[in-house]
Every structure is written in C-alpha cells, then in structure tokens.
Coordinates of N, CA and C in Angstrom, one line a residue:
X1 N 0.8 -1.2 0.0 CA 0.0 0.0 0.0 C 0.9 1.3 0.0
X2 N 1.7 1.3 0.3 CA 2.6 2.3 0.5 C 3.3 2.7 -0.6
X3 N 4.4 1.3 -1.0 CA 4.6 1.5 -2.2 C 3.3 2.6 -3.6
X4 N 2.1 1.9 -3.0 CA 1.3 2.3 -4.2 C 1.3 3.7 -4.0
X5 N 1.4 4.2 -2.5 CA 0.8 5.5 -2.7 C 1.5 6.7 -2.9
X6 N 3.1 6.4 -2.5 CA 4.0 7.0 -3.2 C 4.2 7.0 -4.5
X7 N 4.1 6.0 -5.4 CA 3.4 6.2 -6.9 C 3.1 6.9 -7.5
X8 N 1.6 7.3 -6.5 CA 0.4 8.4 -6.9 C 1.3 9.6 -6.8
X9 N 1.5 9.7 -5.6 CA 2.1 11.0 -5.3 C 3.1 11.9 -6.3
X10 N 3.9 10.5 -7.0 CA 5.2 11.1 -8.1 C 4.3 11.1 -8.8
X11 N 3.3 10.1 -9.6 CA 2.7 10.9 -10.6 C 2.3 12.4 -10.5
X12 N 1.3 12.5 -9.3 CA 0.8 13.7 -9.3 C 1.5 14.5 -9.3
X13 N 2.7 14.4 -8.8 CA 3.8 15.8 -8.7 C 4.2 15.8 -10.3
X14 N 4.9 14.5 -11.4 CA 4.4 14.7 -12.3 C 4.2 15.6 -13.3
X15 N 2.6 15.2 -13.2 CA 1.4 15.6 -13.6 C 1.4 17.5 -13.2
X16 N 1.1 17.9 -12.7 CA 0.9 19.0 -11.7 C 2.2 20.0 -11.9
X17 N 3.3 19.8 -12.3 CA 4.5 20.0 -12.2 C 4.5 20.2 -13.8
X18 N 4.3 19.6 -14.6 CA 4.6 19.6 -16.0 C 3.3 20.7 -16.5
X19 N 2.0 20.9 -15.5 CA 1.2 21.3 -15.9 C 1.6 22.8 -15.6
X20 N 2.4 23.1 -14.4 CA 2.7 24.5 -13.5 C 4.0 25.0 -15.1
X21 N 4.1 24.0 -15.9 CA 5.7 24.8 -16.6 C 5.0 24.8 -17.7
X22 N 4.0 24.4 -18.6 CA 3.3 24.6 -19.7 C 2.6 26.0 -19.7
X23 N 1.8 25.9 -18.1 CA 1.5 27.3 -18.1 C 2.0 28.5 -17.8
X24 N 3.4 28.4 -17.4 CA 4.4 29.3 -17.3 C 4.7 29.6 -18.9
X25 N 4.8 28.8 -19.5 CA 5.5 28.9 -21.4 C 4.3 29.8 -21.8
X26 N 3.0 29.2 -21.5 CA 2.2 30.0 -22.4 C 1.7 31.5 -22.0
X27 N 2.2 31.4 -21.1 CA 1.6 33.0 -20.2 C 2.8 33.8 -20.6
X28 N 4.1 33.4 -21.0 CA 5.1 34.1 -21.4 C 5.0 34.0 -23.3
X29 N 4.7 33.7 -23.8 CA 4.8 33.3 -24.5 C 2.9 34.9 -25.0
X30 N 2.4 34.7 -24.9 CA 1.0 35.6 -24.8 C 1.7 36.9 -24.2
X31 N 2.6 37.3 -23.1 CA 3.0 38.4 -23.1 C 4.0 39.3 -24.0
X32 N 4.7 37.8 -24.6 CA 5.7 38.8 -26.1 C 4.7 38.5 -26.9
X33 N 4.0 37.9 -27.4 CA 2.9 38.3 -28.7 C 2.6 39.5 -28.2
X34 N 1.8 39.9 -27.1 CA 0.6 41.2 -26.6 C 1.9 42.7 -26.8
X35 N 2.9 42.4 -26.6 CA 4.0 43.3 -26.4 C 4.8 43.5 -27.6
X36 N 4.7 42.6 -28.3 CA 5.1 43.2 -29.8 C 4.3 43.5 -30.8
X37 N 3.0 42.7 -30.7 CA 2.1 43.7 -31.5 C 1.7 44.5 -31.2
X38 N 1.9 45.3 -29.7 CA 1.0 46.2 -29.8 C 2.0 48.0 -29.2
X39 N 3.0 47.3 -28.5 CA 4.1 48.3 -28.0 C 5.2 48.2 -29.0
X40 N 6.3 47.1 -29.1 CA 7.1 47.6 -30.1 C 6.9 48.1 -31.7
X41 N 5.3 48.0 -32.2 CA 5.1 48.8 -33.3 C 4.9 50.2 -33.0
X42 N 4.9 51.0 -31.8 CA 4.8 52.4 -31.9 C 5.7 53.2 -32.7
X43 N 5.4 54.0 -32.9 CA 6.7 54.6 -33.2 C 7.3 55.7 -32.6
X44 N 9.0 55.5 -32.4 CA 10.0 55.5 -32.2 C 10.1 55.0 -30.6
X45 N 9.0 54.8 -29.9 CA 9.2 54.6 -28.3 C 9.0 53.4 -28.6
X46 N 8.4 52.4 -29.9 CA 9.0 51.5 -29.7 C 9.9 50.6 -29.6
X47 N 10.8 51.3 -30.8 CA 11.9 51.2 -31.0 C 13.1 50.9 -29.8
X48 N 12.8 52.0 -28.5 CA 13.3 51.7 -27.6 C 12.7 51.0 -26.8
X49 N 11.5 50.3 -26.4 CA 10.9 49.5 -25.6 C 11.6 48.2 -26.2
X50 N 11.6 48.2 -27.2 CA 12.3 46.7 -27.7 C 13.9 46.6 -27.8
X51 N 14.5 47.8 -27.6 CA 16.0 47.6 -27.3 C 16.1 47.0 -26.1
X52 N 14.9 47.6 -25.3 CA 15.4 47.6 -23.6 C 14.9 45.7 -23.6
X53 N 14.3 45.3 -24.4 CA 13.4 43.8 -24.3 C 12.8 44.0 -23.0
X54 N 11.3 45.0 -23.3 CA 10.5 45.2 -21.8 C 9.8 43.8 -21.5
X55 N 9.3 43.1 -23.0 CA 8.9 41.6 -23.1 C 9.4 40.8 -22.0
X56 N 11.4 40.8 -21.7 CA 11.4 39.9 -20.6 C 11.3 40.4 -19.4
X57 N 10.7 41.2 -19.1 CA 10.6 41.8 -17.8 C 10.1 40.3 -17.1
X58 N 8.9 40.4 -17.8 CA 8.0 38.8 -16.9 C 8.5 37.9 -16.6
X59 N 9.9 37.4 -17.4 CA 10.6 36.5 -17.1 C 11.1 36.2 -15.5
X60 N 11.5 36.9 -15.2 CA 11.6 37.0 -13.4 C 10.6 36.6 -12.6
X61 N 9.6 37.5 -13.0 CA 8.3 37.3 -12.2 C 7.6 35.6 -12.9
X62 N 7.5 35.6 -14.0 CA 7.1 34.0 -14.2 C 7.8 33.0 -13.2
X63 N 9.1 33.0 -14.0 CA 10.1 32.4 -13.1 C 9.9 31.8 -11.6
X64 N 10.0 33.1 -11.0 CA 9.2 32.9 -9.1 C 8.3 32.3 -9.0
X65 N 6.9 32.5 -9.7 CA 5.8 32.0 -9.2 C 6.0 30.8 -9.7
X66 N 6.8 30.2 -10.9 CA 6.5 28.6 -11.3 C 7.9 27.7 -10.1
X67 N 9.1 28.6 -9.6 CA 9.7 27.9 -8.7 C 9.4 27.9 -7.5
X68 N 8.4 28.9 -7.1 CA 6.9 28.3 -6.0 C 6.6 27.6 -5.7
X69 N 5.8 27.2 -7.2 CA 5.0 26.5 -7.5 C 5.5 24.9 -7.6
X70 N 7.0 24.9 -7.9 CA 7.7 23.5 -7.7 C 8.0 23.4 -7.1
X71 N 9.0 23.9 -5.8 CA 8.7 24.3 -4.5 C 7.9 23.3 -3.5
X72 N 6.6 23.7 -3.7 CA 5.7 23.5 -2.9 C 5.4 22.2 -3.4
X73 N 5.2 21.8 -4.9 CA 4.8 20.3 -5.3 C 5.8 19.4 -4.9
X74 N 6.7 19.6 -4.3 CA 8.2 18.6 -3.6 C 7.0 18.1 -2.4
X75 N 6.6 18.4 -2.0 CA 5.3 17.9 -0.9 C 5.1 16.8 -1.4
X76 N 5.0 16.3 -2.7 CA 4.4 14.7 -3.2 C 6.0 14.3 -3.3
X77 N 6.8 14.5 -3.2 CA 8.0 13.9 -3.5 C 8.7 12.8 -2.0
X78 N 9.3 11.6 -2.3 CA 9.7 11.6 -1.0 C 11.1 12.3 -0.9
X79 N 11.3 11.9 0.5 CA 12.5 12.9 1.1 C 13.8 12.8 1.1
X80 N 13.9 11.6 0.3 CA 14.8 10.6 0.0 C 15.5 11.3 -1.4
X81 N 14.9 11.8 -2.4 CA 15.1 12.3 -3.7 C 16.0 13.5 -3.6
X82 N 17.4 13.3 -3.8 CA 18.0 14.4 -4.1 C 17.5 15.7 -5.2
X83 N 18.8 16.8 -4.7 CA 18.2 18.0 -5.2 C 18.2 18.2 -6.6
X84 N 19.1 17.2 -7.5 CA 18.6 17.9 -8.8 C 17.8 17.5 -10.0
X85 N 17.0 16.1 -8.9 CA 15.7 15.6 -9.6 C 15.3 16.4 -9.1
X86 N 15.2 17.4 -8.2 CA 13.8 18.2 -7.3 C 14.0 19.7 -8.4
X87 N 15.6 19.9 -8.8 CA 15.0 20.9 -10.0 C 15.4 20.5 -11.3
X88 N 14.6 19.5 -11.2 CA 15.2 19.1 -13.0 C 13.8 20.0 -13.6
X89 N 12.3 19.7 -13.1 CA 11.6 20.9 -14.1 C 12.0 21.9 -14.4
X90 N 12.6 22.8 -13.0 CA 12.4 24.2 -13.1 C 13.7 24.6 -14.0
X91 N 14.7 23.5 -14.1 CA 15.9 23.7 -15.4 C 15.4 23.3 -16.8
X92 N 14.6 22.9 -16.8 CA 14.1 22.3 -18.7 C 13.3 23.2 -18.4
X93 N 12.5 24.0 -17.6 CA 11.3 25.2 -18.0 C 12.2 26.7 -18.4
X94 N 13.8 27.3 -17.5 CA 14.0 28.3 -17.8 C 14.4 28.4 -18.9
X95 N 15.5 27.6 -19.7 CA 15.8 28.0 -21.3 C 14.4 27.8 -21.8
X96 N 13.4 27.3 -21.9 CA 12.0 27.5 -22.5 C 11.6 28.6 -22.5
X97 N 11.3 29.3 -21.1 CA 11.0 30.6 -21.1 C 12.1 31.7 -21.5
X98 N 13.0 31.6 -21.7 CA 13.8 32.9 -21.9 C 14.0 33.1 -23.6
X99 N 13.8 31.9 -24.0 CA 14.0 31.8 -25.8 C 13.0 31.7 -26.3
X100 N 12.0 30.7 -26.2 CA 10.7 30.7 -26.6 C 10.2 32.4 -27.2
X101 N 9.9 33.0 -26.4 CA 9.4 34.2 -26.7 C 10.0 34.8 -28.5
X102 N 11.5 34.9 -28.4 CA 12.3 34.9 -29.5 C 11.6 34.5 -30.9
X103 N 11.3 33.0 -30.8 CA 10.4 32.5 -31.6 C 9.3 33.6 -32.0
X104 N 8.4 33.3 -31.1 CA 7.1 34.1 -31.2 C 7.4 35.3 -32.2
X105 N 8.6 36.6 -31.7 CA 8.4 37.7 -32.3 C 9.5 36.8 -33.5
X106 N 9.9 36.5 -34.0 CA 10.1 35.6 -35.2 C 9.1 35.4 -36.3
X107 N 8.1 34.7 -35.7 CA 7.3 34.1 -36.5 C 6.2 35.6 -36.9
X108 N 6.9 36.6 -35.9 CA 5.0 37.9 -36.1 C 5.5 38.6 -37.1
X109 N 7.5 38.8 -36.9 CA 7.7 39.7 -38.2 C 7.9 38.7 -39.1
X110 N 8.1 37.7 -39.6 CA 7.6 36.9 -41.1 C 6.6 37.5 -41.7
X111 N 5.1 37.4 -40.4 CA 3.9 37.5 -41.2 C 4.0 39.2 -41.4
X112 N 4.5 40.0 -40.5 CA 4.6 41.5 -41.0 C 5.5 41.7 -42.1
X113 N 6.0 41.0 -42.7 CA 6.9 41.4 -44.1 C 5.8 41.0 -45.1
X114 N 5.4 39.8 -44.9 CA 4.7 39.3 -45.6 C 3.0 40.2 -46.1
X115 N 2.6 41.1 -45.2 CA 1.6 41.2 -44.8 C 2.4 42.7 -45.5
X116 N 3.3 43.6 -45.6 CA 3.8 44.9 -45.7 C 4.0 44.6 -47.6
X117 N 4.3 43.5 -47.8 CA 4.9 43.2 -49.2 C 4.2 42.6 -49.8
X118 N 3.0 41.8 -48.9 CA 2.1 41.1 -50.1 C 2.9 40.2 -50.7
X119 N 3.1 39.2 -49.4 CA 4.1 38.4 -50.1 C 3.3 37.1 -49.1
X120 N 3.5 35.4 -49.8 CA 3.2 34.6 -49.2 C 3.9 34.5 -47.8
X121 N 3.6 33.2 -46.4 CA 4.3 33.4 -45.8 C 5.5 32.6 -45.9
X122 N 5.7 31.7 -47.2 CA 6.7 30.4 -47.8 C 7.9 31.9 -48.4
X123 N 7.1 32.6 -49.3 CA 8.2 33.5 -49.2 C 8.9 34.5 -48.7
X124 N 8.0 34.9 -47.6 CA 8.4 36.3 -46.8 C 9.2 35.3 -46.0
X125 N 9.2 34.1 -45.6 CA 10.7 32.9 -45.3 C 11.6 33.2 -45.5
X126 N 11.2 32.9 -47.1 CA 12.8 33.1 -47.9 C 13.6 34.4 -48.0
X127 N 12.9 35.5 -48.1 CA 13.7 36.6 -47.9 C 14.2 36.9 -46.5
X128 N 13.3 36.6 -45.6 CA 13.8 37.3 -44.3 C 14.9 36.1 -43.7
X129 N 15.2 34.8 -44.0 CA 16.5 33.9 -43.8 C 17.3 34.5 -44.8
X130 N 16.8 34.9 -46.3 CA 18.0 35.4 -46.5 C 19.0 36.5 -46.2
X131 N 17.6 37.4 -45.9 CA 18.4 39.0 -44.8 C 19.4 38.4 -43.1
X132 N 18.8 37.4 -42.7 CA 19.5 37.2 -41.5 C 20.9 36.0 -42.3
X133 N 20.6 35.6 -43.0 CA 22.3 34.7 -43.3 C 22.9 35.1 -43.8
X134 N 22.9 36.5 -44.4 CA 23.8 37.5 -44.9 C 24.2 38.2 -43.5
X135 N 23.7 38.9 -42.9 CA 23.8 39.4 -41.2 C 24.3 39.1 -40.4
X136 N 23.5 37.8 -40.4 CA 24.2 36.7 -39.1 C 24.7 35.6 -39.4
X137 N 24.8 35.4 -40.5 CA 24.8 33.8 -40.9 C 24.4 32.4 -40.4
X138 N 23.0 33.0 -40.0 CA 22.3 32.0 -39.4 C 20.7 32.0 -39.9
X139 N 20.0 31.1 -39.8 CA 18.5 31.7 -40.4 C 17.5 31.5 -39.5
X140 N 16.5 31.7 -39.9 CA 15.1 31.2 -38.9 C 15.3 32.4 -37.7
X141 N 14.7 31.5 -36.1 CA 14.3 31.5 -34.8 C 16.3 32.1 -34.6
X142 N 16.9 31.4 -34.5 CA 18.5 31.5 -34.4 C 19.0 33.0 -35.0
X143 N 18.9 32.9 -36.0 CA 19.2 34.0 -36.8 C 18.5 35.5 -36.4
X144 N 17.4 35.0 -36.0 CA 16.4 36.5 -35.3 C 17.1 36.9 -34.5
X145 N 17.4 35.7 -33.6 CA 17.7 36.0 -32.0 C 18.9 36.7 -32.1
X146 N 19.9 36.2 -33.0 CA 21.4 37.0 -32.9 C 21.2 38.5 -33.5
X147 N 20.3 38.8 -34.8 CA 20.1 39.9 -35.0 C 19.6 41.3 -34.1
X148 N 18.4 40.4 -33.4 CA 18.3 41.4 -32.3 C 19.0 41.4 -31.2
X149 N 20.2 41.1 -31.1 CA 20.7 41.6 -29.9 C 21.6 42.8 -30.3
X150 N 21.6 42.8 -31.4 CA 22.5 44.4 -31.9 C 21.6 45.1 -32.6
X151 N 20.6 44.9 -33.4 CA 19.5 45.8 -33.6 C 18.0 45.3 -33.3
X152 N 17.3 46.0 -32.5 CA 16.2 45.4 -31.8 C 15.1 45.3 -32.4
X153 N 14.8 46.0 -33.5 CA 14.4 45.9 -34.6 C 14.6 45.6 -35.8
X154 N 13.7 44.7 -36.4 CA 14.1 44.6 -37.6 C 13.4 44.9 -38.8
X155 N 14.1 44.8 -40.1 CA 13.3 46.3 -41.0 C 12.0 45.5 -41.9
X156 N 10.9 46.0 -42.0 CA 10.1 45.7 -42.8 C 9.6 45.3 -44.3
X157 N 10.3 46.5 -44.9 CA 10.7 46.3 -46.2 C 11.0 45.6 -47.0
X158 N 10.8 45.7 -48.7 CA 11.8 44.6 -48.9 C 12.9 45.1 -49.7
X159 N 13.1 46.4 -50.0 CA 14.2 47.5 -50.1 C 15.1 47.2 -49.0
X160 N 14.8 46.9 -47.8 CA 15.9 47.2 -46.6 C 16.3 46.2 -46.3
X161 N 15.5 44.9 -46.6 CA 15.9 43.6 -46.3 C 17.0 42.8 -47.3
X162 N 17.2 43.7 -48.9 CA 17.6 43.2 -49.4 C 19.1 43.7 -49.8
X163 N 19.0 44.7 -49.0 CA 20.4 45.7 -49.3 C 21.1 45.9 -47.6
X164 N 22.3 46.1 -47.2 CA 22.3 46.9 -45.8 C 22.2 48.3 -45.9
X165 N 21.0 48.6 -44.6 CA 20.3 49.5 -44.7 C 21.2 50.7 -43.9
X166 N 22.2 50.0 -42.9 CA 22.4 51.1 -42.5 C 24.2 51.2 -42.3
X167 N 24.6 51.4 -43.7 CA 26.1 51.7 -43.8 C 26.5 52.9 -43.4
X168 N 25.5 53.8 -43.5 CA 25.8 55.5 -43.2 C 24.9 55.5 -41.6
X169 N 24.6 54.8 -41.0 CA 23.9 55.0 -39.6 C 25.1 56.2 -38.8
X170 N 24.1 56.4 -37.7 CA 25.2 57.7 -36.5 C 26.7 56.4 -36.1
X171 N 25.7 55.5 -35.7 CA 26.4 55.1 -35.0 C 28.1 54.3 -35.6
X172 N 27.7 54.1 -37.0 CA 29.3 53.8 -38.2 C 30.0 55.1 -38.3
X173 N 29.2 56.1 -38.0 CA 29.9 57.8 -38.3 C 30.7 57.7 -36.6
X174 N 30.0 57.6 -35.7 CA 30.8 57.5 -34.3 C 32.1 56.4 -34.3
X175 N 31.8 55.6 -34.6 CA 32.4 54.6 -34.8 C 33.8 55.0 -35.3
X176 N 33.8 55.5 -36.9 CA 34.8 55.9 -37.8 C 35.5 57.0 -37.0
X177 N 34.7 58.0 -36.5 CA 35.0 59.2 -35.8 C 36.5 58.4 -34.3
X178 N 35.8 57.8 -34.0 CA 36.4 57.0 -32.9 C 37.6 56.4 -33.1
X179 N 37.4 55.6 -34.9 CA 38.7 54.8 -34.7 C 40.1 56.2 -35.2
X180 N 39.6 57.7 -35.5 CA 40.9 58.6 -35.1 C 41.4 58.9 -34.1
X181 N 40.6 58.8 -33.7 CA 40.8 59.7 -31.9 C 42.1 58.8 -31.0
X182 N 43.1 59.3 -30.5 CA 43.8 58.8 -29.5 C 43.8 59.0 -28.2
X183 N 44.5 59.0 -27.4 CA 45.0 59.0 -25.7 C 43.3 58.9 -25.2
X184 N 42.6 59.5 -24.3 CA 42.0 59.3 -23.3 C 40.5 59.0 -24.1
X185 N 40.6 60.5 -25.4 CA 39.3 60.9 -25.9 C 39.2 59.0 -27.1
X186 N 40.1 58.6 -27.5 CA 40.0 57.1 -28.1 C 39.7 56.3 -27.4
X187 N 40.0 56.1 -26.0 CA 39.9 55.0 -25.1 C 38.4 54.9 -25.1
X188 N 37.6 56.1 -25.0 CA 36.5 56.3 -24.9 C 35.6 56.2 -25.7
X189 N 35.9 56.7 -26.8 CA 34.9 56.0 -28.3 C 35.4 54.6 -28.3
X190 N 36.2 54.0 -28.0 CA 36.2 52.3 -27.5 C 35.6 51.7 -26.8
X191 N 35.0 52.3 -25.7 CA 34.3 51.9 -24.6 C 33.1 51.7 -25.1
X192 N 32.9 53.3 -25.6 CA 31.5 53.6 -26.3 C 31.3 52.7 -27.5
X193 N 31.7 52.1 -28.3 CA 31.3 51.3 -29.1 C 31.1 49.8 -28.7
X194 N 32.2 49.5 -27.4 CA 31.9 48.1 -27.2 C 30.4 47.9 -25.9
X195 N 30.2 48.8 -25.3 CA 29.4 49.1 -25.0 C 27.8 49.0 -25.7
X196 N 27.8 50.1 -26.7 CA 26.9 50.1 -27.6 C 26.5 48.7 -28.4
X197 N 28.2 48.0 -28.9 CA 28.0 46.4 -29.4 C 27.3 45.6 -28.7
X198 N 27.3 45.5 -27.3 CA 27.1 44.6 -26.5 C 25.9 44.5 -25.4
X199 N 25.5 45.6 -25.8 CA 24.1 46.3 -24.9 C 23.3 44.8 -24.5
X200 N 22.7 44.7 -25.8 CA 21.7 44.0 -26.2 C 22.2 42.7 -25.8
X201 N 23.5 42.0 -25.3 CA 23.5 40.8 -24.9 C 23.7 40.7 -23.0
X202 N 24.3 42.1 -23.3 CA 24.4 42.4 -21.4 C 22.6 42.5 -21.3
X203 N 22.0 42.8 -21.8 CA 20.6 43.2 -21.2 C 19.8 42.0 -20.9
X204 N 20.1 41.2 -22.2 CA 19.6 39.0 -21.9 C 20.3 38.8 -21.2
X205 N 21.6 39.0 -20.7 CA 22.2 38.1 -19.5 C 21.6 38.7 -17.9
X206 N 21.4 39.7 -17.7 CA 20.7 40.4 -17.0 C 19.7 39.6 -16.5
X207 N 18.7 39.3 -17.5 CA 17.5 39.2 -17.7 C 17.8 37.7 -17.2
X208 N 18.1 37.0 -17.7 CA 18.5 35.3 -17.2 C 19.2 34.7 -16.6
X209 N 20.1 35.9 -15.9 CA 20.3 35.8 -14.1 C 19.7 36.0 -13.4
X210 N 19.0 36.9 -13.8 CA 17.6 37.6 -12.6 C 16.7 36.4 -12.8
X211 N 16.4 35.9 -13.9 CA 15.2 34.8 -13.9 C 15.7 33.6 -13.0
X212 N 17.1 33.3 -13.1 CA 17.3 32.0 -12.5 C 17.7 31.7 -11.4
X213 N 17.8 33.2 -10.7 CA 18.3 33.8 -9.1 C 16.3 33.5 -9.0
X214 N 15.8 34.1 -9.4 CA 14.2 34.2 -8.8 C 14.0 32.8 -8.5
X215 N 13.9 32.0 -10.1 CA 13.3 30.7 -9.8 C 14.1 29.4 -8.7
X216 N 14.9 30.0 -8.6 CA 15.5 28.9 -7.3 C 15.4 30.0 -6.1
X217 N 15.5 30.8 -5.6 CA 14.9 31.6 -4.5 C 13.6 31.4 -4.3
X218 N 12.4 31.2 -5.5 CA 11.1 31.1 -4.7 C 11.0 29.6 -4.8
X219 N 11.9 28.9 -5.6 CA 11.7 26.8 -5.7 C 12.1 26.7 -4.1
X220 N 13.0 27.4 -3.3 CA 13.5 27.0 -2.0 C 12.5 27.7 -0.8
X221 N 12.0 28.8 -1.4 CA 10.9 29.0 -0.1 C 10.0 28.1 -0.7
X222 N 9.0 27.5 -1.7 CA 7.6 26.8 -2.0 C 8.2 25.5 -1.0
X223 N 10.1 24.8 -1.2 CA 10.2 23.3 -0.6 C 9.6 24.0 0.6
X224 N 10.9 25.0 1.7 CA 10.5 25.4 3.0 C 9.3 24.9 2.7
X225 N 8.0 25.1 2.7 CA 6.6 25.3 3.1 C 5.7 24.1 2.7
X226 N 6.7 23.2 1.9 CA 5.9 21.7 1.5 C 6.7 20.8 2.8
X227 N 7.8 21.1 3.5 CA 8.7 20.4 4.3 C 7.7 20.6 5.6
X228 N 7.3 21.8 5.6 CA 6.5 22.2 7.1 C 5.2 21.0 6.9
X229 N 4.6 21.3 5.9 CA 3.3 20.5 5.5 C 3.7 19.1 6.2
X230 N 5.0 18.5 5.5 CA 5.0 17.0 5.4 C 5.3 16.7 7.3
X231 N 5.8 17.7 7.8 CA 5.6 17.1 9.0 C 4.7 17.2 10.0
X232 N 3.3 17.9 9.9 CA 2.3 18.0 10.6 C 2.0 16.5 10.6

C-alpha cells in the first residue's frame, strides 16, 4: 500500500508539475505576442521599448511564481530524492521561457513582411532567412535572436531587407569618428562602441540571471513550506 501511494504521489507531482511549466511557457509566451504587437510597433518609443526587451521583464516574475509552485509540489515527493531531480523541471522550463518568446516575435515579423509586401508566408521565409544569413549567418528562430541583440528591430521592407540598410547610420559615423581619436578621448569611443555592441547581450544576461536567481529563490521558499506540510 505504501509503495502504491508514493506512486500516486510522483505521478501527481508529475502531472501537476509539468502542468505549473506549460503554463508558465504559455503566459510568457502571450506576453511577447501582446507586447510586440502592440508596443514595439509604436513609433519611435518602440523602437526603444524593444531595445530595452520590456517583453522579458515577466521573465523574473514568471520564473518565481512557477519555482513556488515546484517548491511547494516537492510535498508529493519523498524525502529521500536528491536536489537535482527536485530541479530538473524548473531547469528544462528556464531556457523555454527565456528563448521561446524569441520565436514568437520571429514568427510575427515573417507574417509582418509578408503582410507589408504582399508576399506569401513560404516566401516572406525566404527573404527574411535570406536578410539574417547574410547578417548573421544564421536563419530562422537563431538568426532572429542573434540579429536582435545588436539591432532590436528589424526592417520591414523589402528594399531594406535586401540591401544593408544602415552603412551610413550615427552610430558607423561614431564609430569611424572614434577609430581617429587617440589618448583618453579614443579609449573612450572604444568603450562607447563596445558598449553600444554589446548592450543588447548584457541586457539577456541580466534578464537570465535575474530569472534564475528568482526561480531557485522562490523553488526553496515553495520546498520550506511543502517540508513544514509534510511534518504536521
């Protein structure tokens, strides 16, 4: 009998456990749709709402409430089960939640080229892999993700998609400006450029430390509170 009921129990945790990280993907997953159709199309603020990636803000906050939420389901677990079966969900749910999204705004600008150009979505494919493997040399979901981390937007067109659009931008004039400059005032337009390069990857690392400080900070208060349970 015992045996049986410990069973139930791992099912249910399971069960219950796989259901707490589905619904974390899709609630993250519904906040970059709602956030890119509807904020980063403004214009020019959203240009910078999407540099800043306000989208992962939720990442944190998801994060917590689903390492709570596994946390607390360690209640069905016995006591015997080391700690990195106890976070193997909440480690296959954070790279889901931090990339996933990526996808999503992937798949919205396809249909927005497609939808700007009057173009199928088999071929607004093919041009926008071929703008990112000339870019990044990478295509799809991959190719997006490396693109926006140095420009957070990407161009609609099919003029812009099929030329580089921005050889004369401020920022190649700073740049050029920079690579004359010597002693203190050069060190500086160095900074400032590696800086500016790198924004956009300092900002995801940010964002996926903070997610993964959260989700094991609230997974260890939810155990606390399933441990108190199990000994009443």
């Amino acid at each position: 009998m015992k045996v049986k009921s410990h069973q139930r129990k791992l099912w249910l945790y399971c069960l219950l456990g796989t259901l707490a990280c589905g619904l974390t993907i899709v609630c993250k997953l519904a906040i970059v749709w709602s956030v890119d159709s509807y904020l980063y199309s403004l214009p020019i603020v959203g240009g910078v709402l999407a540099s800043l990636e306000v989208a992962e803000i939720s990442s944190p906050i998801l994060l917590a409430l689903l390492g709570l939420m596994l946390g607390a389901l360690t209640y069905y677990l016995p006591s015997s089960i080391n700690l990195g079966v106890r976070l193997l969900l909440l480690g296959l749910a954070l790279p889901l939640v931090l990339f996933l999204g990526h996808k999503v705004r992937h798949r919205l600008w396809v249909q927005q080229v497609a939808t700007q150009e009057s173009l199928s979505i088999s071929q607004s494919q093919q041009v926008t892999d071929t703008f990112l493997r000339r870019e990044t040399a990478k295509t799809g979901t991959m190719g997006f993700y490396w693109y926006t981390a140095d420009r957070a937007v990407p161009p609609l067109r099919l003029s812009n998609l099929e030329t580089t659009t921005d050889i004369d931008s401020l920022q190649d004039q700073l740049s050029a400006l920079g690579s004359r400059q010597t002693g203190l005032l050069g060190l500086a337009f160095s900074l400032y450029n590696w800086l500016f390069a790198n924004a956009g990857w300092g900002i995801r690392t940010a964002y996926a430390l903070l997610s993964g400080f959260m989700g094991l900070s609230y997974f260890f208060k939810g155990q606390v509170w399933a441990d108190r349970q199990r000994r009443r």
